[in-house]
Coordinates of C-alpha atoms in Angstrom, one line a residue:
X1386 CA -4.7 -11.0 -0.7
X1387 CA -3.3 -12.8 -3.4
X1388 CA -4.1 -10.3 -5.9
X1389 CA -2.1 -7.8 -3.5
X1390 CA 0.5 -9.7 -4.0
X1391 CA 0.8 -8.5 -7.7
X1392 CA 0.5 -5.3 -7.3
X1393 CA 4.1 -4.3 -7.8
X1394 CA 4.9 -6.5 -10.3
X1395 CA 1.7 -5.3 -12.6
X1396 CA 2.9 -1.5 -11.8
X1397 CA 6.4 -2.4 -13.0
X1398 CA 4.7 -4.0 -16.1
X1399 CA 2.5 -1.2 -16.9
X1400 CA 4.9 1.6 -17.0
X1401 CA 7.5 -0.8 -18.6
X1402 CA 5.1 -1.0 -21.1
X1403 CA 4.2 2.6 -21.7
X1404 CA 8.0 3.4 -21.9
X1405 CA 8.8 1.2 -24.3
X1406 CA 6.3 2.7 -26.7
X1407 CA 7.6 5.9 -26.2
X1408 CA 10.9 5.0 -26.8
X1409 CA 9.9 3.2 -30.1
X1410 CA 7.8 6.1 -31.0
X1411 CA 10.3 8.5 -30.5
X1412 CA 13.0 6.5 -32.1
X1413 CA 15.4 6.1 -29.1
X1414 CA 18.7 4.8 -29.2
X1415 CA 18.3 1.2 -28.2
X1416 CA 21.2 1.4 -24.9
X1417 CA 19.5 5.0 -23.9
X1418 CA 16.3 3.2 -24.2
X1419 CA 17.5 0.2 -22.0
X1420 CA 18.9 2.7 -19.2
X1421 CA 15.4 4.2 -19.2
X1422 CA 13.5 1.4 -19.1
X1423 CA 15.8 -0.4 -16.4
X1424 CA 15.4 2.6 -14.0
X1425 CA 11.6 3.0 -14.8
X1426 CA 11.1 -0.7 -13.8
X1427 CA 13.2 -0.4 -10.8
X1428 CA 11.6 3.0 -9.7
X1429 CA 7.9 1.7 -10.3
X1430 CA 8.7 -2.0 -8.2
X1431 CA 9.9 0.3 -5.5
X1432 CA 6.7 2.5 -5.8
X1433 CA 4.3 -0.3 -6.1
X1434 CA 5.7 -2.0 -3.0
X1435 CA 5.4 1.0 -1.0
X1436 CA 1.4 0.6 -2.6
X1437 CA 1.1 -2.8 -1.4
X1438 CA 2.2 -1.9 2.1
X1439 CA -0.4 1.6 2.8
X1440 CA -3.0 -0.4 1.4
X1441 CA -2.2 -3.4 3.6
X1442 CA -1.8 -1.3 6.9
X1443 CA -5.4 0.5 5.7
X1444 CA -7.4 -2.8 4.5
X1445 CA -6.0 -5.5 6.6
X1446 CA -6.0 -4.2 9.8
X1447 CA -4.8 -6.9 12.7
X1448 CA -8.2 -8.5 14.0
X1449 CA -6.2 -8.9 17.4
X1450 CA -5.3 -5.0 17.4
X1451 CA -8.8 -4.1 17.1
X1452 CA -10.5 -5.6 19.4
X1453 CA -7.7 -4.7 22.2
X1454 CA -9.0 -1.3 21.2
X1455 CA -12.5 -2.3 21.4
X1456 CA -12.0 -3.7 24.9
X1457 CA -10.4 -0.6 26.1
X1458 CA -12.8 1.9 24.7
X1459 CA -15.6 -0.6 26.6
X1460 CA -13.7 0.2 29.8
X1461 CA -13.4 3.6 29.2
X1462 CA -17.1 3.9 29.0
X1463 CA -17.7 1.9 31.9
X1464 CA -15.2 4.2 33.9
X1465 CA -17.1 7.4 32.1
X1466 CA -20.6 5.6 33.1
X1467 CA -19.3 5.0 37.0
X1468 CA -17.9 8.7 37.6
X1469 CA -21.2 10.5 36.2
X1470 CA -23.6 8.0 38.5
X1471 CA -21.1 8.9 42.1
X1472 CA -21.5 12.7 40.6
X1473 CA -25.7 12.5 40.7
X1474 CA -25.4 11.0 44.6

């Protein structure tokens, strides 16, 4: 869970980095390279909590939530179970 907790942060981090060797490689202007890189940063955190959130709705599913669904599938079955034995009398 903790490592979830980075996730944005190392996305941000990542393309921060892989922008800022483009903008060296291709000899940017240093203000047009910080307007890049500001956006980039700000788009990626945005994107990376958006990650953390799917993958927390798909991994950590509530405990609670489940078995409520568990129990109700159980008494769907034993309604299923009760109409098919009156149906054989």
């Amino acid at each position: 869970m903790k490592r979830l907790k980075l996730l944005p942060i190392l996305i941000m981090l990542i393309a921060g980095l892989i922008t800022c060797v483009i903008a060296i490689v291709k000899n940017f202007d240093n203000a047009y390279a910080l307007t890049i890189l500001f956006i980039v940063l700000l788009s990626f955190y945005i994107i990376g909590l958006i990650a953390r959130a799917i993958i927390k709705k798909v991994c950590f599913i509530d405990e609670v939530a489940l078995s409520e669904e568990d129990e109700e599938s159980a008494e769907d079955e034993m309604t299923d179970e009760g109409s098919t034995k009156g149906d054989n009398i």
